Short mmCIF file of C-alpha atoms in Angstrom, two decimals:
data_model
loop_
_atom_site.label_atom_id
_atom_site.label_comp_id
_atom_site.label_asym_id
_atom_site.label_seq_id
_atom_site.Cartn_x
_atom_site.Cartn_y
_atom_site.Cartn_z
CA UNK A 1 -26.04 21.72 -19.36
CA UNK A 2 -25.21 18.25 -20.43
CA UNK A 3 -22.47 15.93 -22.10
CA UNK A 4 -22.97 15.87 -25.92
CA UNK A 5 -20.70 13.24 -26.86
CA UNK A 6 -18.22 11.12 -25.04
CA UNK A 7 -15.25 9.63 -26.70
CA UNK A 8 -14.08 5.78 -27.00
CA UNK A 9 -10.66 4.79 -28.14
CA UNK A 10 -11.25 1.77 -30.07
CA UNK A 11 -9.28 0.11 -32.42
CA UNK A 12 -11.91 -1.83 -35.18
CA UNK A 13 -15.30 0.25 -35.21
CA UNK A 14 -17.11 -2.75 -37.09
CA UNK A 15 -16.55 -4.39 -33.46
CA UNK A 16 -17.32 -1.83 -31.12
CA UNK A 17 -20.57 -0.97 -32.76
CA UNK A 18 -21.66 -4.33 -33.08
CA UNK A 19 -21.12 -4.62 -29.43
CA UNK A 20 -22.73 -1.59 -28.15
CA UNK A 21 -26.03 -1.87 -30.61
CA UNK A 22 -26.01 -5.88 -29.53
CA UNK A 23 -25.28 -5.54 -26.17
CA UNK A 24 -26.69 -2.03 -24.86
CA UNK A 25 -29.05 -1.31 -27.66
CA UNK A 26 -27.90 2.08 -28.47
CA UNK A 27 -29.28 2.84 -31.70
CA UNK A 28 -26.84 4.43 -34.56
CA UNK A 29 -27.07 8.36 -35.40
CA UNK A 30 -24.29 8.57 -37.77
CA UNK A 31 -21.90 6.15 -40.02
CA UNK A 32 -19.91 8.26 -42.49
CA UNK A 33 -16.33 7.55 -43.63
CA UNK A 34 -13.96 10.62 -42.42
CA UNK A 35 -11.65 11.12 -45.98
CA UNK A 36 -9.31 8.40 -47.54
CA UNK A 37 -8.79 6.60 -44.16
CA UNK A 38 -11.17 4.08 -44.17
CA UNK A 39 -12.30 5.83 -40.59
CA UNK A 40 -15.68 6.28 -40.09
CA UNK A 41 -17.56 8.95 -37.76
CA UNK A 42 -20.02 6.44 -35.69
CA UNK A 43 -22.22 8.46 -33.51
CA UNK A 44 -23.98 5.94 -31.27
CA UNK A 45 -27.05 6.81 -29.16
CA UNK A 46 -28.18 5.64 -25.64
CA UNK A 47 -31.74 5.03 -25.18
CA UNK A 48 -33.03 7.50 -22.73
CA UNK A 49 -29.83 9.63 -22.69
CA UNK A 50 -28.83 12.66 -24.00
CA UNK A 51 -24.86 11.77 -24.53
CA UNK A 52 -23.69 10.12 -27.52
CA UNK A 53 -21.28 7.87 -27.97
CA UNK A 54 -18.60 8.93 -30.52
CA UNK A 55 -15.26 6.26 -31.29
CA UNK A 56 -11.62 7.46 -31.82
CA UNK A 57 -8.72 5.29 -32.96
CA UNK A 58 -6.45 3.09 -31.31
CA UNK A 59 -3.12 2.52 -32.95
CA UNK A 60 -3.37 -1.13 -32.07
CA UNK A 61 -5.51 -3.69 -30.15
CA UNK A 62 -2.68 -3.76 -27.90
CA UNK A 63 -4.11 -3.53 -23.99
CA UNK A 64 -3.03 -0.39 -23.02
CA UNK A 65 -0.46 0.13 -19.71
CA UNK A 66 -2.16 3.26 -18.34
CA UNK A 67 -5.98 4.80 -18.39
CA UNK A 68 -7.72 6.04 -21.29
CA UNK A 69 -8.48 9.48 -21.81
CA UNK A 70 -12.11 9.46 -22.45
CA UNK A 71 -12.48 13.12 -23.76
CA UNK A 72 -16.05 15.32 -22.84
CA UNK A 73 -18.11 18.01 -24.79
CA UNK A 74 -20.55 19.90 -23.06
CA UNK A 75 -23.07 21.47 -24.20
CA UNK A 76 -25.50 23.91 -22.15
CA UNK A 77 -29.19 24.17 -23.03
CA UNK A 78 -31.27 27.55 -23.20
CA UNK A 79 -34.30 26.98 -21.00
CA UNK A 80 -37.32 28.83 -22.27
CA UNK A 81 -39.08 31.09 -19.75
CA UNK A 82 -42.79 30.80 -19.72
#
């Protein structure tokens, strides 16, 4: 089993990804606008890892006044028997 994707509240994704492929070199899987928003799906990968990164939106930039719910998918693997 492992962690598929794990989710970051963020509130501008231009940001965010230019901080995590800058900083951490994850590598992007996936930039596609979600309908008339102007959201975007960014799938972000980490090199070496099988979780992805995935970003949710904030309402605001506004620092928040309790912890962020980071929300997990698992995902179990079928191991082949040889």
């Amino acid at each position: 089993m492992h962690i598929q994707f794990a989710e970051l509240p963020v509130f501008d994704q231009d940001r965010a990804k230019a901080f995590y492929t800058g900083h951490l070199a994850c590598q992007v899987a996936e930039d596609q606008l979600i309908g008339d928003s102007g959201w975007r799906w960014i799938e972000l990968t980490f090199p070496g890892a099988v979780t992805n990164l995935h970003f949710v939106k904030r309402p605001d930039d506004t620092p928040g006044t309790e912890p962020c719910w980071c929300s997990l998918m698992a995902m179990s693997r079928q191991r082949s028997r040889a």
